[in-house]
């Protein structure tokens, strides 16, 4: 039924304005929470890889792989994984998102936009392959993650 | 100590051949299992999104977002998340990888190569934005996932 009404709303929107294409929202709240936890774990892996490269032997190929993953996830529209019911749902584990995250739309949007910009910049810098520049951008990117975590993520 | 000896080995390799750059292996076995489970969950989200678009209203932007995530993860060198000790380690949950996965190097490599090719093709087709072509490629990509799952993944 939910699916049918979503399609109906899409249809109405399409009739009202042919320039608007409806994005499909997928998954139950538990799926959305599990998927976002999965995406954050994948970001965590990728950040850890970049850090290992700037702290140790630098492998440009590995840094590019990690930066591309971060860029793709940053630009994937993760907002869709914060749908109704995900405030308290369990994914792989209970969500770490604070309730304020679901209320502070504008502030969260700003922080998300900064993260996307830093991720895009990291992908560009990774292609150039200069270890020092990657290290600097790793700091800026990490800060954009931390700015959101500090405000909207429960401590482990 | 492990970190130090890895750096030492890298150094030796670099001295022996300046053309070889050492890829950093990161994470304890439990981290690697959690990261790979996270990456597979992110692939699952992305496949579900593409399916929703080919079954329902088609949104090119969303399909591209999902296809880019799949391509980046497919090309990320996930092999590094199957290190020693990950055969039985717990990540978000116990691993679903069968023990044969850690023994059949060549066969796993072939299946992984097919997945990467299908993921690259999907990203290309998503840019063109033809729903019918995306649907066909979604089938081919899904088959490349299933071929590996059937052989090397325990049922849920």
PDB file of C-alpha atoms in Angstrom:
ATOM      1  CA  UNK A   1       0.000   0.000   0.000  1.00  0.00           C
ATOM      2  CA  UNK A   2       2.811   2.392   0.919  1.00  0.00           C
ATOM      3  CA  UNK A   3       4.456   1.610  -2.395  1.00  0.00           C
ATOM      4  CA  UNK A   4       1.228   2.222  -4.317  1.00  0.00           C
ATOM      5  CA  UNK A   5       0.614   5.592  -2.669  1.00  0.00           C
ATOM      6  CA  UNK A   6       4.191   6.690  -3.280  1.00  0.00           C
ATOM      7  CA  UNK A   7       3.755   5.893  -6.960  1.00  0.00           C
ATOM      8  CA  UNK A   8       0.472   7.792  -6.982  1.00  0.00           C
ATOM      9  CA  UNK A   9       2.109  10.867  -5.444  1.00  0.00           C
ATOM     10  CA  UNK A  10       4.917  10.613  -8.006  1.00  0.00           C
ATOM     11  CA  UNK A  11       2.366  10.449 -10.775  1.00  0.00           C
ATOM     12  CA  UNK A  12       0.575  13.524  -9.485  1.00  0.00           C
ATOM     13  CA  UNK A  13       3.861  15.419  -9.210  1.00  0.00           C
ATOM     14  CA  UNK A  14       4.826  14.370 -12.720  1.00  0.00           C
ATOM     15  CA  UNK A  15       1.489  15.592 -14.058  1.00  0.00           C
ATOM     16  CA  UNK A  16       1.848  18.890 -12.211  1.00  0.00           C
ATOM     17  CA  UNK A  17       5.377  19.428 -13.430  1.00  0.00           C
ATOM     18  CA  UNK A  18       7.081  17.270 -16.013  1.00  0.00           C
ATOM     19  CA  UNK A  19      10.455  18.692 -14.964  1.00  0.00           C
ATOM     20  CA  UNK A  20      10.286  17.098 -11.511  1.00  0.00           C
ATOM     21  CA  UNK A  21      11.424  13.492 -11.335  1.00  0.00           C
ATOM     22  CA  UNK A  22      10.519  11.616  -8.149  1.00  0.00           C
ATOM     23  CA  UNK A  23      13.388   9.950  -6.358  1.00  0.00           C
ATOM     24  CA  UNK A  24      12.450   6.489  -5.113  1.00  0.00           C
ATOM     25  CA  UNK A  25      12.682   6.124  -1.350  1.00  0.00           C
ATOM     26  CA  UNK A  26      13.604   2.554  -0.535  1.00  0.00           C
ATOM     27  CA  UNK A  27      13.742   0.352   2.534  1.00  0.00           C
ATOM     28  CA  UNK A  28      12.053  -0.049   5.885  1.00  0.00           C
ATOM     29  CA  UNK A  29      13.448   2.052   8.767  1.00  0.00           C
ATOM     30  CA  UNK A  30      15.677  -0.856   9.905  1.00  0.00           C
ATOM     31  CA  UNK A  31      17.035  -1.238   6.368  1.00  0.00           C
ATOM     32  CA  UNK A  32      17.767   2.475   6.137  1.00  0.00           C
ATOM     33  CA  UNK A  33      19.609   2.467   9.477  1.00  0.00           C
ATOM     34  CA  UNK A  34      21.600  -0.637   8.488  1.00  0.00           C
ATOM     35  CA  UNK A  35      22.490   0.886   5.120  1.00  0.00           C
ATOM     36  CA  UNK A  36      23.620   4.158   6.634  1.00  0.00           C
ATOM     37  CA  UNK A  37      25.701   2.324   9.245  1.00  0.00           C
ATOM     38  CA  UNK A  38      27.194   0.299   6.394  1.00  0.00           C
ATOM     39  CA  UNK A  39      27.979   3.457   4.440  1.00  0.00           C
ATOM     40  CA  UNK A  40      29.645   5.075   7.482  1.00  0.00           C
ATOM     41  CA  UNK A  41      31.696   1.912   8.071  1.00  0.00           C
ATOM     42  CA  UNK A  42      32.814   2.068   4.440  1.00  0.00           C
ATOM     43  CA  UNK A  43      33.761   5.719   4.909  1.00  0.00           C
ATOM     44  CA  UNK A  44      35.656   4.692   8.071  1.00  0.00           C
ATOM     45  CA  UNK A  45      37.602   2.052   6.158  1.00  0.00           C
ATOM     46  CA  UNK A  46      38.451   4.544   3.437  1.00  0.00           C
ATOM     47  CA  UNK A  47      39.599   7.229   5.882  1.00  0.00           C
ATOM     48  CA  UNK A  48      41.726   4.665   7.735  1.00  0.00           C
ATOM     49  CA  UNK A  49      43.366   3.679   4.436  1.00  0.00           C
ATOM     50  CA  UNK A  50      44.200   7.268   3.538  1.00  0.00           C
ATOM     51  CA  UNK A  51      45.623   7.880   7.010  1.00  0.00           C
ATOM     52  CA  UNK A  52      47.836   4.767   6.737  1.00  0.00           C
ATOM     53  CA  UNK A  53      49.169   6.099   3.432  1.00  0.00           C
ATOM     54  CA  UNK A  54      49.990   9.574   4.665  1.00  0.00           C
ATOM     55  CA  UNK A  55      51.540   8.198   7.866  1.00  0.00           C
ATOM     56  CA  UNK A  56      53.479   5.375   6.164  1.00  0.00           C
ATOM     57  CA  UNK A  57      54.479   4.369   2.636  1.00  0.00           C
ATOM     58  CA  UNK A  58      52.360   6.335   0.153  1.00  0.00           C
ATOM     59  CA  UNK A  59      50.510   4.342  -2.495  1.00  0.00           C
ATOM     60  CA  UNK A  60      48.712   6.643  -4.908  1.00  0.00           C
ATOM     61  CA  UNK A  61      46.476   3.894  -6.321  1.00  0.00           C
ATOM     62  CA  UNK A  62      45.170   2.964  -2.859  1.00  0.00           C
ATOM     63  CA  UNK A  63      44.553   6.596  -1.924  1.00  0.00           C
ATOM     64  CA  UNK A  64      42.593   7.107  -5.150  1.00  0.00           C
ATOM     65  CA  UNK A  65      40.517   3.979  -4.492  1.00  0.00           C
ATOM     66  CA  UNK A  66      39.652   5.220  -1.006  1.00  0.00           C
ATOM     67  CA  UNK A  67      39.001   8.814  -2.123  1.00  0.00           C
ATOM     68  CA  UNK A  68      36.700   7.627  -4.912  1.00  0.00           C
ATOM     69  CA  UNK A  69      34.647   5.593  -2.443  1.00  0.00           C
ATOM     70  CA  UNK A  70      34.349   8.588  -0.105  1.00  0.00           C
ATOM     71  CA  UNK A  71      33.341  10.871  -2.975  1.00  0.00           C
ATOM     72  CA  UNK A  72      30.722   8.444  -4.321  1.00  0.00           C
ATOM     73  CA  UNK A  73      29.128   7.928  -0.899  1.00  0.00           C
ATOM     74  CA  UNK A  74      29.250  11.651  -0.075  1.00  0.00           C
ATOM     75  CA  UNK A  75      27.368  12.372  -3.298  1.00  0.00           C
ATOM     76  CA  UNK A  76      24.930   9.452  -3.004  1.00  0.00           C
ATOM     77  CA  UNK A  77      22.068  11.327  -1.356  1.00  0.00           C
ATOM     78  CA  UNK A  78      22.394   9.669   2.059  1.00  0.00           C
ATOM     79  CA  UNK A  79      19.681  11.984   3.340  1.00  0.00           C
ATOM     80  CA  UNK A  80      17.238   9.387   2.016  1.00  0.00           C
ATOM     81  CA  UNK A  81      18.464   7.004   4.731  1.00  0.00           C
ATOM     82  CA  UNK A  82      17.124   9.295   7.460  1.00  0.00           C
ATOM     83  CA  UNK A  83      13.431   8.698   6.730  1.00  0.00           C
ATOM     84  CA  UNK A  84      10.530   8.547   9.163  1.00  0.00           C
ATOM     85  CA  UNK A  85      10.985   5.865  11.809  1.00  0.00           C
ATOM     86  CA  UNK A  86      14.776   5.805  11.581  1.00  0.00           C
ATOM     87  CA  UNK A  87      15.191   8.006  14.667  1.00  0.00           C
ATOM     88  CA  UNK A  88      15.041   4.936  16.896  1.00  0.00           C
ATOM     89  CA  UNK A  89      15.304   1.919  14.574  1.00  0.00           C
ATOM     90  CA  UNK A  90      17.994  -0.744  14.876  1.00  0.00           C
ATOM     91  CA  UNK A  91      20.249  -1.528  11.937  1.00  0.00           C
ATOM     92  CA  UNK A  92      23.394  -3.568  12.542  1.00  0.00           C
ATOM     93  CA  UNK A  93      23.080  -1.994  15.996  1.00  0.00           C
ATOM     94  CA  UNK A  94      20.972   0.797  17.566  1.00  0.00           C
ATOM     95  CA  UNK A  95      21.386   4.084  15.736  1.00  0.00           C
ATOM     96  CA  UNK A  96      23.966   6.568  17.041  1.00  0.00           C
ATOM     97  CA  UNK A  97      22.078   9.513  15.549  1.00  0.00           C
ATOM     98  CA  UNK A  98      20.937  12.048  18.147  1.00  0.00           C
ATOM     99  CA  UNK A  99      17.321  13.188  17.919  1.00  0.00           C
ATOM    100  CA  UNK A 100      18.483  16.756  17.133  1.00  0.00           C
ATOM    101  CA  UNK A 101      19.758  15.510  13.765  1.00  0.00           C
ATOM    102  CA  UNK A 102      16.164  15.003  12.657  1.00  0.00           C
ATOM    103  CA  UNK A 103      15.142  18.529  13.677  1.00  0.00           C
ATOM    104  CA  UNK A 104      18.041  20.764  12.609  1.00  0.00           C
ATOM    105  CA  UNK A 105      17.465  20.498   8.858  1.00  0.00           C
ATOM    106  CA  UNK A 106      19.321  23.665   7.827  1.00  0.00           C
ATOM    107  CA  UNK A 107      22.347  23.163  10.074  1.00  0.00           C
ATOM    108  CA  UNK A 108      22.636  19.490   9.088  1.00  0.00           C
ATOM    109  CA  UNK A 109      22.364  20.516   5.443  1.00  0.00           C
ATOM    110  CA  UNK A 110      25.256  22.972   5.856  1.00  0.00           C
ATOM    111  CA  UNK A 111      27.468  20.353   7.511  1.00  0.00           C
ATOM    112  CA  UNK A 112      26.574  17.800   4.835  1.00  0.00           C
ATOM    113  CA  UNK A 113      27.385  20.289   2.081  1.00  0.00           C
ATOM    114  CA  UNK A 114      30.797  20.947   3.620  1.00  0.00           C
ATOM    115  CA  UNK A 115      31.476  17.185   3.792  1.00  0.00           C
ATOM    116  CA  UNK A 116      30.545  16.764   0.113  1.00  0.00           C
ATOM    117  CA  UNK A 117      32.859  19.647  -0.882  1.00  0.00           C
ATOM    118  CA  UNK A 118      35.777  18.255   1.121  1.00  0.00           C
ATOM    119  CA  UNK A 119      35.184  14.764  -0.307  1.00  0.00           C
ATOM    120  CA  UNK A 120      35.143  16.113  -3.877  1.00  0.00           C
ATOM    121  CA  UNK A 121      38.347  18.019  -3.167  1.00  0.00           C
ATOM    122  CA  UNK A 122      39.993  14.894  -1.721  1.00  0.00           C
ATOM    123  CA  UNK A 123      39.154  12.901  -4.864  1.00  0.00           C
ATOM    124  CA  UNK A 124      40.737  15.640  -7.012  1.00  0.00           C
ATOM    125  CA  UNK A 125      43.866  15.841  -4.841  1.00  0.00           C
ATOM    126  CA  UNK A 126      44.239  12.041  -4.778  1.00  0.00           C
ATOM    127  CA  UNK A 127      44.569  12.004  -8.572  1.00  0.00           C
ATOM    128  CA  UNK A 128      47.490  14.446  -8.353  1.00  0.00           C
ATOM    129  CA  UNK A 129      49.152  12.017  -5.943  1.00  0.00           C
ATOM    130  CA  UNK A 130      51.118  14.457  -3.777  1.00  0.00           C
ATOM    131  CA  UNK A 131      51.387  12.926  -0.298  1.00  0.00           C
ATOM    132  CA  UNK A 132      51.671  16.297   1.482  1.00  0.00           C
ATOM    133  CA  UNK A 133      48.559  17.699  -0.217  1.00  0.00           C
ATOM    134  CA  UNK A 134      46.630  14.494   0.540  1.00  0.00           C
ATOM    135  CA  UNK A 135      47.647  14.808   4.200  1.00  0.00           C
ATOM    136  CA  UNK A 136      46.394  18.403   4.406  1.00  0.00           C
ATOM    137  CA  UNK A 137      43.106  17.531   2.706  1.00  0.00           C
ATOM    138  CA  UNK A 138      42.716  14.458   4.924  1.00  0.00           C
ATOM    139  CA  UNK A 139      42.720  16.871   7.865  1.00  0.00           C
ATOM    140  CA  UNK A 140      40.060  19.102   6.299  1.00  0.00           C
ATOM    141  CA  UNK A 141      37.902  16.134   5.342  1.00  0.00           C
ATOM    142  CA  UNK A 142      38.216  14.572   8.792  1.00  0.00           C
ATOM    143  CA  UNK A 143      37.207  17.880  10.342  1.00  0.00           C
ATOM    144  CA  UNK A 144      34.040  17.963   8.226  1.00  0.00           C
ATOM    145  CA  UNK A 145      33.145  14.474   9.562  1.00  0.00           C
ATOM    146  CA  UNK A 146      33.943  15.489  13.146  1.00  0.00           C
ATOM    147  CA  UNK A 147      31.883  18.688  12.977  1.00  0.00           C
ATOM    148  CA  UNK A 148      28.766  16.590  12.393  1.00  0.00           C
ATOM    149  CA  UNK A 149      29.706  13.764  14.793  1.00  0.00           C
ATOM    150  CA  UNK A 150      30.337  16.231  17.644  1.00  0.00           C
ATOM    151  CA  UNK A 151      26.871  17.699  17.275  1.00  0.00           C
ATOM    152  CA  UNK A 152      24.671  14.850  16.105  1.00  0.00           C
ATOM    153  CA  UNK A 153      26.296  11.494  16.904  1.00  0.00           C
ATOM    154  CA  UNK A 154      26.121   9.697  20.239  1.00  0.00           C
ATOM    155  CA  UNK A 155      29.485   8.592  21.560  1.00  0.00           C
ATOM    156  CA  UNK A 156      30.168   4.819  21.193  1.00  0.00           C
TER     157      UNK A 156
ATOM    158  CA  UNK B   1      55.190  -4.072  16.315  1.00  0.00           C
ATOM    159  CA  UNK B   2      53.061  -5.345  13.405  1.00  0.00           C
ATOM    160  CA  UNK B   3      52.910  -1.844  12.010  1.00  0.00           C
ATOM    161  CA  UNK B   4      56.653  -1.426  12.392  1.00  0.00           C
ATOM    162  CA  UNK B   5      57.451  -4.692  10.650  1.00  0.00           C
ATOM    163  CA  UNK B   6      55.072  -3.861   7.773  1.00  0.00           C
ATOM    164  CA  UNK B   7      56.904  -0.571   7.309  1.00  0.00           C
ATOM    165  CA  UNK B   8      60.210  -2.383   7.405  1.00  0.00           C
ATOM    166  CA  UNK B   9      59.061  -4.846   4.724  1.00  0.00           C
ATOM    167  CA  UNK B  10      57.830  -1.957   2.597  1.00  0.00           C
ATOM    168  CA  UNK B  11      61.161  -0.250   2.987  1.00  0.00           C
ATOM    169  CA  UNK B  12      63.018  -3.379   1.916  1.00  0.00           C
ATOM    170  CA  UNK B  13      60.745  -3.783  -1.103  1.00  0.00           C
ATOM    171  CA  UNK B  14      61.194  -0.140  -2.009  1.00  0.00           C
ATOM    172  CA  UNK B  15      64.965  -0.520  -1.832  1.00  0.00           C
ATOM    173  CA  UNK B  16      64.840  -3.675  -3.956  1.00  0.00           C
ATOM    174  CA  UNK B  17      62.639  -2.053  -6.552  1.00  0.00           C
ATOM    175  CA  UNK B  18      61.747   1.609  -6.605  1.00  0.00           C
ATOM    176  CA  UNK B  19      58.852   0.885  -8.996  1.00  0.00           C
ATOM    177  CA  UNK B  20      56.921  -1.144  -6.421  1.00  0.00           C
ATOM    178  CA  UNK B  21      54.754   0.846  -4.028  1.00  0.00           C
ATOM    179  CA  UNK B  22      53.464  -1.027  -0.982  1.00  0.00           C
ATOM    180  CA  UNK B  23      49.725  -0.909  -0.400  1.00  0.00           C
ATOM    181  CA  UNK B  24      48.952  -0.369   3.269  1.00  0.00           C
ATOM    182  CA  UNK B  25      46.902  -3.168   4.830  1.00  0.00           C
ATOM    183  CA  UNK B  26      44.767  -1.704   7.584  1.00  0.00           C
ATOM    184  CA  UNK B  27      42.618  -2.982  10.396  1.00  0.00           C
ATOM    185  CA  UNK B  28      42.367  -5.926  12.745  1.00  0.00           C
ATOM    186  CA  UNK B  29      40.442  -8.970  11.443  1.00  0.00           C
ATOM    187  CA  UNK B  30      37.236  -7.754  13.172  1.00  0.00           C
ATOM    188  CA  UNK B  31      37.627  -4.325  11.560  1.00  0.00           C
ATOM    189  CA  UNK B  32      38.144  -5.879   8.141  1.00  0.00           C
ATOM    190  CA  UNK B  33      35.039  -8.072   8.507  1.00  0.00           C
ATOM    191  CA  UNK B  34      32.961  -5.110   9.722  1.00  0.00           C
ATOM    192  CA  UNK B  35      34.212  -2.945   6.865  1.00  0.00           C
ATOM    193  CA  UNK B  36      33.453  -5.571   4.238  1.00  0.00           C
ATOM    194  CA  UNK B  37      29.979  -6.141   5.715  1.00  0.00           C
ATOM    195  CA  UNK B  38      29.495  -2.380   5.605  1.00  0.00           C
ATOM    196  CA  UNK B  39      30.602  -2.231   1.975  1.00  0.00           C
ATOM    197  CA  UNK B  40      28.237  -5.075   1.013  1.00  0.00           C
ATOM    198  CA  UNK B  41      25.363  -3.329   2.822  1.00  0.00           C
ATOM    199  CA  UNK B  42      26.157  -0.174   0.846  1.00  0.00           C
ATOM    200  CA  UNK B  43      26.144  -2.202  -2.372  1.00  0.00           C
ATOM    201  CA  UNK B  44      22.798  -3.703  -1.281  1.00  0.00           C
ATOM    202  CA  UNK B  45      21.325  -0.238  -0.745  1.00  0.00           C
ATOM    203  CA  UNK B  46      22.562   0.890  -4.138  1.00  0.00           C
ATOM    204  CA  UNK B  47      21.201  -2.170  -5.950  1.00  0.00           C
ATOM    205  CA  UNK B  48      17.838  -1.738  -4.196  1.00  0.00           C
ATOM    206  CA  UNK B  49      17.725   1.890  -5.368  1.00  0.00           C
ATOM    207  CA  UNK B  50      18.433   0.972  -8.979  1.00  0.00           C
ATOM    208  CA  UNK B  51      15.783  -1.761  -8.855  1.00  0.00           C
ATOM    209  CA  UNK B  52      13.205   0.702  -7.480  1.00  0.00           C
ATOM    210  CA  UNK B  53      13.984   3.030 -10.388  1.00  0.00           C
ATOM    211  CA  UNK B  54      13.671   0.436 -13.114  1.00  0.00           C
ATOM    212  CA  UNK B  55      10.499  -0.995 -11.547  1.00  0.00           C
ATOM    213  CA  UNK B  56       8.908   2.382 -10.786  1.00  0.00           C
ATOM    214  CA  UNK B  57       9.398   6.050 -11.739  1.00  0.00           C
ATOM    215  CA  UNK B  58      12.870   6.426 -13.252  1.00  0.00           C
ATOM    216  CA  UNK B  59      15.121   9.097 -11.744  1.00  0.00           C
ATOM    217  CA  UNK B  60      18.385   9.339 -13.661  1.00  0.00           C
ATOM    218  CA  UNK B  61      20.156  11.291 -10.906  1.00  0.00           C
ATOM    219  CA  UNK B  62      19.409   8.649  -8.291  1.00  0.00           C
ATOM    220  CA  UNK B  63      20.482   5.816 -10.586  1.00  0.00           C
ATOM    221  CA  UNK B  64      23.770   7.605 -11.263  1.00  0.00           C
ATOM    222  CA  UNK B  65      24.364   8.158  -7.535  1.00  0.00           C
ATOM    223  CA  UNK B  66      23.812   4.452  -6.857  1.00  0.00           C
ATOM    224  CA  UNK B  67      25.852   3.284  -9.863  1.00  0.00           C
ATOM    225  CA  UNK B  68      28.770   5.531  -8.866  1.00  0.00           C
ATOM    226  CA  UNK B  69      28.781   4.028  -5.360  1.00  0.00           C
ATOM    227  CA  UNK B  70      28.768   0.506  -6.779  1.00  0.00           C
ATOM    228  CA  UNK B  71      31.579   1.337  -9.199  1.00  0.00           C
ATOM    229  CA  UNK B  72      33.743   2.969  -6.518  1.00  0.00           C
ATOM    230  CA  UNK B  73      33.351   0.047  -4.109  1.00  0.00           C
ATOM    231  CA  UNK B  74      33.884  -2.536  -6.870  1.00  0.00           C
ATOM    232  CA  UNK B  75      37.167  -0.832  -7.752  1.00  0.00           C
ATOM    233  CA  UNK B  76      38.282  -0.214  -4.173  1.00  0.00           C
ATOM    234  CA  UNK B  77      40.437  -3.319  -3.742  1.00  0.00           C
ATOM    235  CA  UNK B  78      38.127  -5.096  -1.299  1.00  0.00           C
ATOM    236  CA  UNK B  79      40.448  -8.093  -1.437  1.00  0.00           C
ATOM    237  CA  UNK B  80      42.407  -6.332   1.303  1.00  0.00           C
ATOM    238  CA  UNK B  81      39.459  -6.933   3.648  1.00  0.00           C
ATOM    239  CA  UNK B  82      39.935 -10.717   3.432  1.00  0.00           C
ATOM    240  CA  UNK B  83      43.211 -10.820   5.355  1.00  0.00           C
ATOM    241  CA  UNK B  84      44.509 -13.489   7.721  1.00  0.00           C
ATOM    242  CA  UNK B  85      42.145 -14.101  10.635  1.00  0.00           C
ATOM    243  CA  UNK B  86      39.044 -12.836   8.835  1.00  0.00           C
ATOM    244  CA  UNK B  87      37.848 -16.375   7.996  1.00  0.00           C
ATOM    245  CA  UNK B  88      36.097 -16.585  11.333  1.00  0.00           C
ATOM    246  CA  UNK B  89      36.131 -13.078  12.824  1.00  0.00           C
ATOM    247  CA  UNK B  90      32.995 -11.183  13.825  1.00  0.00           C
ATOM    248  CA  UNK B  91      32.258  -7.794  12.328  1.00  0.00           C
ATOM    249  CA  UNK B  92      28.775  -6.337  12.739  1.00  0.00           C
ATOM    250  CA  UNK B  93      27.863 -10.044  12.878  1.00  0.00           C
ATOM    251  CA  UNK B  94      29.665 -13.348  12.180  1.00  0.00           C
ATOM    252  CA  UNK B  95      31.065 -13.485   8.663  1.00  0.00           C
ATOM    253  CA  UNK B  96      28.960 -15.127   5.938  1.00  0.00           C
ATOM    254  CA  UNK B  97      32.049 -15.972   3.888  1.00  0.00           C
ATOM    255  CA  UNK B  98      32.516 -19.716   3.328  1.00  0.00           C
ATOM    256  CA  UNK B  99      35.976 -21.127   4.007  1.00  0.00           C
ATOM    257  CA  UNK B 100      36.332 -22.046   0.300  1.00  0.00           C
ATOM    258  CA  UNK B 101      36.492 -18.324  -0.507  1.00  0.00           C
ATOM    259  CA  UNK B 102      39.896 -18.148   1.156  1.00  0.00           C
ATOM    260  CA  UNK B 103      41.248 -21.103  -0.842  1.00  0.00           C
ATOM    261  CA  UNK B 104      39.906 -20.624  -4.390  1.00  0.00           C
ATOM    262  CA  UNK B 105      42.052 -17.618  -5.282  1.00  0.00           C
ATOM    263  CA  UNK B 106      41.835 -17.918  -9.077  1.00  0.00           C
ATOM    264  CA  UNK B 107      38.127 -18.652  -9.239  1.00  0.00           C
ATOM    265  CA  UNK B 108      37.324 -15.836  -6.768  1.00  0.00           C
ATOM    266  CA  UNK B 109      39.536 -13.518  -8.814  1.00  0.00           C
ATOM    267  CA  UNK B 110      37.576 -14.341 -11.993  1.00  0.00           C
ATOM    268  CA  UNK B 111      34.231 -13.694 -10.291  1.00  0.00           C
ATOM    269  CA  UNK B 112      35.529 -10.447  -8.790  1.00  0.00           C
ATOM    270  CA  UNK B 113      36.817  -9.314 -12.188  1.00  0.00           C
ATOM    271  CA  UNK B 114      33.409  -9.952 -13.743  1.00  0.00           C
ATOM    272  CA  UNK B 115      31.747  -7.933 -10.964  1.00  0.00           C
ATOM    273  CA  UNK B 116      34.104  -5.004 -11.534  1.00  0.00           C
ATOM    274  CA  UNK B 117      33.424  -5.070 -15.288  1.00  0.00           C
ATOM    275  CA  UNK B 118      29.650  -5.173 -14.791  1.00  0.00           C
ATOM    276  CA  UNK B 119      29.858  -2.347 -12.226  1.00  0.00           C
ATOM    277  CA  UNK B 120      31.918  -0.181 -14.597  1.00  0.00           C
ATOM    278  CA  UNK B 121      29.412  -0.875 -17.376  1.00  0.00           C
ATOM    279  CA  UNK B 122      26.498   0.060 -15.086  1.00  0.00           C
ATOM    280  CA  UNK B 123      28.111   3.409 -14.238  1.00  0.00           C
ATOM    281  CA  UNK B 124      28.525   4.133 -17.959  1.00  0.00           C
ATOM    282  CA  UNK B 125      24.955   3.152 -18.795  1.00  0.00           C
ATOM    283  CA  UNK B 126      23.567   5.191 -15.878  1.00  0.00           C
ATOM    284  CA  UNK B 127      25.046   8.357 -17.393  1.00  0.00           C
ATOM    285  CA  UNK B 128      23.156   7.716 -20.650  1.00  0.00           C
ATOM    286  CA  UNK B 129      19.968   7.489 -18.559  1.00  0.00           C
ATOM    287  CA  UNK B 130      17.976   5.001 -20.657  1.00  0.00           C
ATOM    288  CA  UNK B 131      15.715   3.070 -18.282  1.00  0.00           C
ATOM    289  CA  UNK B 132      15.561  -0.056 -20.481  1.00  0.00           C
ATOM    290  CA  UNK B 133      19.364  -0.276 -20.781  1.00  0.00           C
ATOM    291  CA  UNK B 134      19.750   0.264 -17.021  1.00  0.00           C
ATOM    292  CA  UNK B 135      17.281  -2.572 -16.410  1.00  0.00           C
ATOM    293  CA  UNK B 136      19.222  -4.964 -18.652  1.00  0.00           C
ATOM    294  CA  UNK B 137      22.544  -4.038 -17.044  1.00  0.00           C
ATOM    295  CA  UNK B 138      21.006  -4.321 -13.572  1.00  0.00           C
ATOM    296  CA  UNK B 139      20.271  -7.958 -14.443  1.00  0.00           C
ATOM    297  CA  UNK B 140      23.855  -8.597 -15.583  1.00  0.00           C
ATOM    298  CA  UNK B 141      25.306  -6.869 -12.538  1.00  0.00           C
ATOM    299  CA  UNK B 142      23.001  -8.739 -10.158  1.00  0.00           C
ATOM    300  CA  UNK B 143      24.035 -12.009 -11.789  1.00  0.00           C
ATOM    301  CA  UNK B 144      27.714 -11.204 -11.156  1.00  0.00           C
ATOM    302  CA  UNK B 145      26.887 -10.717  -7.455  1.00  0.00           C
ATOM    303  CA  UNK B 146      24.831 -13.918  -7.324  1.00  0.00           C
ATOM    304  CA  UNK B 147      27.526 -16.016  -9.010  1.00  0.00           C
ATOM    305  CA  UNK B 148      29.846 -15.303  -6.084  1.00  0.00           C
ATOM    306  CA  UNK B 149      27.155 -15.513  -3.377  1.00  0.00           C
ATOM    307  CA  UNK B 150      25.985 -18.926  -4.614  1.00  0.00           C
ATOM    308  CA  UNK B 151      29.463 -20.347  -4.322  1.00  0.00           C
ATOM    309  CA  UNK B 152      31.072 -18.496  -1.427  1.00  0.00           C
ATOM    310  CA  UNK B 153      28.428 -16.945   0.815  1.00  0.00           C
ATOM    311  CA  UNK B 154      26.522 -18.749   3.579  1.00  0.00           C
ATOM    312  CA  UNK B 155      22.749 -18.291   3.385  1.00  0.00           C
ATOM    313  CA  UNK B 156      21.333 -15.856   5.982  1.00  0.00           C
TER     314      UNK B 156
END
